[in-house]
Amino acid sequence: MSAVRYHSIEVDGLKVFYREALKAGAPKLLLLHGFPSSGHMFRDLMPLLADRFHLVAPDLPGFGLTDMPPRERFPYTFDNIARVIDRFTEIIGFDRFAIYVFDYGAPTGFRMAVRHPERISAIISQNGNAYEEGLSDGWTPIRAYWEDASEANRKALRAFLTPETTSWQYTHGVPDPTRVSPDGQNLDNYYLARPGADDIQLDLFGDYKSNVALYPTFQNYFRTHKPPFLAVWGKNDPFFLPPGAEAFKRDIPEAEVRFFDTGHFALETHCAEIAKIIGDFIDARVRK
């Protein structure tokens, strides 16, 4: 089994931290995390896939161990985050690769796919949305901020940044919460508590409306290029609903959709099952 190693690399003046497991000559797979996590969320998945793939899991700008420059110097928008990760892949030599997208990783990865469709060999979406029907009522306070970026509406979103909410995100919809390790959520809370991290996350909540505005563009990419597509979805996710997973088949009829009886962070409870499905999917659709 290939060991997971830990690196940092400079990308246009920004230090990007990433995890890597390298099997020479194997298909490349870029793992993109979401809110409020980091590449640490793939800590159990990477060893299970390391003998079959060249895996890379970067921490997005402002998350984990990647630099968190001041908002005045680095606009925290999804366009900017996607630009950095796009450039990151060029620097590390990922010329053609599959992407695993989760939560914030989805609008990041989908932007990259739209810009460079020739680079994307396949897409695996784990609770990574691209359809309006996939958005639950849990987005209501964030939508309110999109409509009126008042200080009151911004302040209301701070409830999403508390340790209690992080724990709820990890455990909501999980039939047996004792299967969810506290380590990931505690690490997330550590990063969220850094000075300035709160306003960075609030900026990204506000900019998420740009992702919804791009849904038609993402969907046109799916229809036009029809990349091999696998959705592995925690069906009890309080933010991204099962209809959002099913909707991918509307634009990619051959897309595979698998549901698991768990919540938002499906890897916390179903990592081994998801790893097997990913391996079989890549073998059948990419490595053939």
Short mmCIF file of C-alpha atoms in Angstrom, two decimals:
data_model
loop_
_atom_site.label_atom_id
_atom_site.label_comp_id
_atom_site.label_asym_id
_atom_site.label_seq_id
_atom_site.Cartn_x
_atom_site.Cartn_y
_atom_site.Cartn_z
CA MET A 1 0.00 0.00 0.00
CA SER A 2 1.32 3.45 -0.93
CA ALA A 3 1.90 5.67 2.10
CA VAL A 4 0.14 9.02 2.43
CA ARG A 5 2.64 11.88 2.47
CA TYR A 6 2.20 15.54 3.37
CA HIS A 7 3.47 18.49 1.34
CA SER A 8 3.19 22.23 0.83
CA ILE A 9 3.75 24.03 -2.44
CA GLU A 10 3.63 27.68 -3.46
CA VAL A 11 0.85 28.68 -5.83
CA ASP A 12 1.07 32.30 -6.95
CA GLY A 13 2.45 33.36 -3.57
CA LEU A 14 0.05 31.19 -1.56
CA LYS A 15 1.24 28.13 0.37
CA VAL A 16 -1.09 25.23 -0.45
CA PHE A 17 -0.92 22.19 1.83
CA TYR A 18 -1.86 18.81 0.41
CA ARG A 19 -1.92 15.10 1.13
CA GLU A 20 -0.65 12.70 -1.52
CA ALA A 21 -0.56 8.96 -2.09
CA LEU A 22 1.26 8.12 -5.29
CA LYS A 23 1.03 4.89 -7.24
CA ALA A 24 3.12 5.49 -10.34
CA GLY A 25 1.19 5.31 -13.59
CA ALA A 26 -2.19 4.97 -11.88
CA PRO A 27 -5.21 7.15 -12.69
CA LYS A 28 -5.06 10.55 -10.99
CA LEU A 29 -7.80 11.55 -8.54
CA LEU A 30 -8.11 15.04 -7.04
CA LEU A 31 -10.03 15.11 -3.74
CA LEU A 32 -11.75 18.41 -2.92
CA HIS A 33 -13.18 18.94 0.56
CA GLY A 34 -15.99 21.20 1.76
CA PHE A 35 -17.11 23.37 4.67
CA PRO A 36 -15.89 23.50 7.39
CA SER A 37 -13.37 20.73 6.81
CA SER A 38 -10.02 20.22 5.11
CA GLY A 39 -8.20 17.43 3.30
CA HIS A 40 -8.23 15.68 6.68
CA MET A 41 -11.74 14.46 5.80
CA PHE A 42 -10.08 12.01 3.35
CA ARG A 43 -7.78 10.51 6.02
CA ASP A 44 -9.56 7.11 5.91
CA LEU A 45 -10.39 7.08 2.20
CA MET A 46 -6.89 7.67 0.87
CA PRO A 47 -5.27 4.53 2.36
CA LEU A 48 -8.11 2.44 0.92
CA LEU A 49 -7.48 3.76 -2.60
CA ALA A 50 -3.73 4.31 -2.45
CA ASP A 51 -2.85 1.05 -4.22
CA ARG A 52 -5.03 1.94 -7.23
CA PHE A 53 -4.67 5.71 -7.74
CA HIS A 54 -2.42 8.72 -7.62
CA LEU A 55 -4.34 10.70 -4.99
CA VAL A 56 -3.99 14.36 -4.08
CA ALA A 57 -6.12 16.16 -1.47
CA PRO A 58 -5.34 19.89 -1.10
CA ASP A 59 -6.66 22.13 1.64
CA LEU A 60 -8.57 24.97 -0.04
CA PRO A 61 -7.37 28.56 0.57
CA GLY A 62 -8.50 29.68 4.02
CA PHE A 63 -9.02 26.09 5.19
CA GLY A 64 -6.84 23.61 7.04
CA LEU A 65 -3.09 24.17 6.69
CA THR A 66 -3.23 26.12 3.44
CA ASP A 67 -2.52 29.84 3.86
CA MET A 68 -5.36 32.03 5.10
CA PRO A 69 -4.37 35.48 3.81
CA PRO A 70 -6.34 38.53 5.00
CA ARG A 71 -9.60 39.24 3.18
CA GLU A 72 -8.19 42.60 2.05
CA ARG A 73 -5.44 40.78 0.16
CA PHE A 74 -7.28 37.68 -1.03
CA PRO A 75 -10.97 37.88 -2.02
CA TYR A 76 -12.70 34.80 -0.63
CA THR A 77 -14.86 33.88 -3.60
CA PHE A 78 -15.37 30.51 -5.24
CA ASP A 79 -13.97 31.88 -8.49
CA ASN A 80 -10.75 32.77 -6.70
CA ILE A 81 -10.53 29.46 -4.84
CA ALA A 82 -11.08 27.55 -8.11
CA ARG A 83 -8.37 29.66 -9.78
CA VAL A 84 -5.85 28.70 -7.08
CA ILE A 85 -6.70 24.98 -7.17
CA ASP A 86 -6.69 24.99 -10.97
CA ARG A 87 -3.18 26.45 -10.93
CA PHE A 88 -2.21 23.99 -8.18
CA THR A 89 -3.05 21.05 -10.44
CA GLU A 90 -0.88 22.50 -13.20
CA ILE A 91 2.09 22.92 -10.85
CA ILE A 92 1.93 19.34 -9.52
CA GLY A 93 1.52 17.89 -13.01
CA PHE A 94 -2.12 16.81 -12.88
CA ASP A 95 -2.80 17.13 -16.59
CA ARG A 96 -5.75 14.72 -16.75
CA PHE A 97 -7.53 13.50 -13.66
CA ALA A 98 -10.80 12.54 -12.02
CA ILE A 99 -12.25 14.76 -9.31
CA TYR A 100 -13.99 13.80 -6.07
CA VAL A 101 -16.07 16.79 -5.00
CA PHE A 102 -17.82 17.32 -1.70
CA ASP A 103 -19.83 20.36 -0.57
CA TYR A 104 -17.64 23.44 -1.38
CA GLY A 105 -15.42 21.15 -3.43
CA ALA A 106 -18.24 20.81 -5.96
CA PRO A 107 -18.45 24.44 -7.15
CA THR A 108 -14.65 24.49 -7.08
CA GLY A 109 -14.26 21.34 -9.16
CA PHE A 110 -17.16 22.09 -11.50
CA ARG A 111 -15.63 25.48 -12.33
CA MET A 112 -12.38 23.72 -13.18
CA ALA A 113 -14.23 21.22 -15.38
CA VAL A 114 -16.04 23.98 -17.28
CA ARG A 115 -12.76 25.80 -17.90
CA HIS A 116 -10.77 22.70 -18.89
CA PRO A 117 -13.12 19.87 -19.90
CA GLU A 118 -10.25 18.04 -21.60
CA ARG A 119 -8.53 17.57 -18.23
CA ILE A 120 -11.41 15.80 -16.47
CA SER A 121 -11.52 12.02 -16.83
CA ALA A 122 -14.44 11.45 -14.43
CA ILE A 123 -16.40 13.09 -11.62
CA ILE A 124 -17.34 11.61 -8.26
CA SER A 125 -19.77 13.79 -6.32
CA GLN A 126 -20.30 13.05 -2.65
CA ASN A 127 -23.06 15.42 -1.56
CA GLY A 128 -21.76 18.00 -4.00
CA ASN A 129 -24.71 19.82 -5.55
CA ALA A 130 -25.40 21.44 -8.94
CA TYR A 131 -29.21 21.63 -9.04
CA GLU A 132 -31.76 23.86 -7.35
CA GLU A 133 -33.84 20.87 -6.25
CA GLY A 134 -30.87 19.68 -4.25
CA LEU A 135 -30.96 22.69 -1.90
CA SER A 136 -32.91 22.14 1.32
CA ASP A 137 -34.72 24.66 3.52
CA GLY A 138 -31.53 24.76 5.58
CA TRP A 139 -30.30 27.34 3.09
CA THR A 140 -33.06 29.83 4.02
CA PRO A 141 -30.95 32.09 6.28
CA ILE A 142 -28.12 32.05 3.74
CA ARG A 143 -30.54 32.92 0.94
CA ALA A 144 -31.76 35.83 3.08
CA TYR A 145 -28.20 37.13 3.17
CA TRP A 146 -27.95 36.79 -0.62
CA GLU A 147 -31.04 38.95 -0.98
CA ASP A 148 -30.01 41.52 1.63
CA ALA A 149 -26.38 41.60 2.75
CA SER A 150 -27.26 43.52 5.90
CA GLU A 151 -25.22 43.30 9.07
CA ALA A 152 -28.18 41.64 10.79
CA ASN A 153 -28.43 38.92 8.15
CA ARG A 154 -24.67 38.42 8.22
CA LYS A 155 -24.68 38.14 12.01
CA ALA A 156 -27.44 35.51 11.84
CA LEU A 157 -25.11 33.25 9.84
CA ARG A 158 -22.62 33.08 12.70
CA ALA A 159 -24.78 30.28 14.11
CA PHE A 160 -23.28 28.07 11.37
CA LEU A 161 -19.79 28.63 12.82
CA THR A 162 -20.33 27.35 16.35
CA PRO A 163 -18.89 24.05 17.65
CA GLU A 164 -22.44 22.84 18.27
CA THR A 165 -23.35 23.35 14.61
CA THR A 166 -20.20 21.58 13.44
CA SER A 167 -21.10 18.58 15.58
CA TRP A 168 -24.66 18.68 14.24
CA GLN A 169 -23.37 18.69 10.65
CA TYR A 170 -21.35 15.56 11.35
CA THR A 171 -24.05 13.64 13.20
CA HIS A 172 -27.41 14.76 11.79
CA GLY A 173 -29.02 11.94 9.84
CA VAL A 174 -26.57 9.33 11.13
CA PRO A 175 -28.54 6.38 12.58
CA ASP A 176 -25.72 5.56 15.02
CA PRO A 177 -23.79 8.74 15.98
CA THR A 178 -21.28 6.64 17.94
CA ARG A 179 -19.78 5.69 14.55
CA VAL A 180 -18.72 9.32 14.01
CA SER A 181 -15.30 10.11 15.40
CA PRO A 182 -15.07 13.46 17.21
CA ASP A 183 -11.61 14.08 15.78
CA GLY A 184 -12.66 15.58 12.46
CA GLN A 185 -15.16 17.99 13.94
CA ASN A 186 -12.76 19.05 16.69
CA LEU A 187 -10.10 19.82 14.09
CA ASP A 188 -12.62 21.79 12.04
CA ASN A 189 -13.57 23.81 15.12
CA TYR A 190 -9.90 24.54 15.79
CA TYR A 191 -9.52 26.05 12.31
CA LEU A 192 -12.81 27.94 12.58
CA ALA A 193 -11.66 29.55 15.83
CA ARG A 194 -8.60 31.20 14.23
CA PRO A 195 -8.68 35.02 14.19
CA GLY A 196 -10.38 36.20 11.02
CA ALA A 197 -11.67 32.78 9.99
CA ASP A 198 -15.25 33.69 10.88
CA ASP A 199 -15.48 36.60 8.45
CA ILE A 200 -13.83 34.54 5.72
CA GLN A 201 -16.51 31.88 6.09
CA LEU A 202 -19.26 34.51 6.12
CA ASP A 203 -17.85 35.92 2.87
CA LEU A 204 -18.07 32.45 1.32
CA PHE A 205 -21.65 32.01 2.53
CA GLY A 206 -22.45 35.23 0.70
CA ASP A 207 -20.61 34.22 -2.44
CA TYR A 208 -22.31 30.83 -2.60
CA LYS A 209 -25.04 32.56 -4.61
CA SER A 210 -22.51 32.70 -7.47
CA ASN A 211 -22.51 28.89 -7.48
CA VAL A 212 -26.29 28.71 -7.80
CA ALA A 213 -26.12 31.25 -10.62
CA LEU A 214 -23.67 28.92 -12.39
CA TYR A 215 -25.86 25.82 -12.08
CA PRO A 216 -27.09 26.19 -15.70
CA THR A 217 -23.47 26.47 -16.86
CA PHE A 218 -22.47 23.36 -14.90
CA GLN A 219 -25.47 21.48 -16.27
CA ASN A 220 -24.60 22.48 -19.83
CA TYR A 221 -21.10 21.09 -19.26
CA PHE A 222 -22.61 17.81 -18.04
CA ARG A 223 -24.90 17.58 -21.09
CA THR A 224 -22.20 18.54 -23.56
CA HIS A 225 -19.26 16.49 -22.30
CA LYS A 226 -21.02 13.71 -20.36
CA PRO A 227 -18.04 12.81 -18.16
CA PRO A 228 -18.22 9.42 -16.42
CA PHE A 229 -20.16 10.39 -13.30
CA LEU A 230 -20.73 8.77 -9.93
CA ALA A 231 -22.81 10.26 -7.12
CA VAL A 232 -22.33 8.74 -3.66
CA TRP A 233 -24.75 10.50 -1.37
CA GLY A 234 -25.65 10.58 2.30
CA LYS A 235 -29.42 10.50 1.84
CA ASN A 236 -30.12 12.22 5.18
CA ASP A 237 -28.02 15.30 4.41
CA PRO A 238 -29.74 18.37 5.93
CA PHE A 239 -28.36 20.69 3.21
CA PHE A 240 -28.13 18.74 -0.06
CA LEU A 241 -31.16 16.58 -0.77
CA PRO A 242 -31.38 13.27 -2.69
CA PRO A 243 -33.22 14.92 -5.64
CA GLY A 244 -30.01 16.86 -6.26
CA ALA A 245 -28.15 13.58 -6.72
CA GLU A 246 -30.82 12.10 -8.98
CA ALA A 247 -30.82 15.26 -11.11
CA PHE A 248 -27.36 14.48 -12.49
CA LYS A 249 -28.96 11.66 -14.50
CA ARG A 250 -31.07 14.23 -16.30
CA ASP A 251 -27.96 15.62 -17.98
CA ILE A 252 -25.79 12.49 -17.85
CA PRO A 253 -28.16 9.54 -18.39
CA GLU A 254 -25.41 7.00 -17.67
CA ALA A 255 -24.53 8.58 -14.32
CA GLU A 256 -24.46 6.18 -11.38
CA VAL A 257 -26.21 7.29 -8.19
CA ARG A 258 -25.76 5.47 -4.86
CA PHE A 259 -27.41 6.46 -1.59
CA PHE A 260 -26.27 5.66 1.93
CA ASP A 261 -28.22 5.81 5.17
CA THR A 262 -26.14 8.58 6.67
CA GLY A 263 -25.75 12.36 6.72
CA HIS A 264 -23.62 15.08 5.16
CA PHE A 265 -20.21 13.62 6.00
CA ALA A 266 -20.80 10.19 4.48
CA LEU A 267 -17.14 9.18 4.66
CA GLU A 268 -17.33 9.24 8.45
CA THR A 269 -19.64 6.22 8.45
CA HIS A 270 -19.40 4.56 5.01
CA CYS A 271 -15.80 5.05 3.91
CA ALA A 272 -15.07 1.42 3.03
CA GLU A 273 -18.26 1.04 0.99
CA ILE A 274 -17.63 4.28 -0.89
CA ALA A 275 -14.00 3.35 -1.56
CA LYS A 276 -15.05 0.06 -3.16
CA ILE A 277 -17.66 1.74 -5.34
CA ILE A 278 -15.11 4.35 -6.48
CA GLY A 279 -12.57 1.67 -7.35
CA ASP A 280 -15.10 -0.34 -9.34
CA PHE A 281 -16.41 2.78 -11.07
CA ILE A 282 -12.96 3.96 -12.18
CA ASP A 283 -12.03 0.46 -13.33
CA ALA A 284 -15.19 0.21 -15.43
CA ARG A 285 -15.46 3.76 -16.76
CA VAL A 286 -11.94 5.22 -16.84
CA ARG A 287 -9.28 2.52 -16.62
CA LYS A 288 -10.83 0.36 -19.35
#
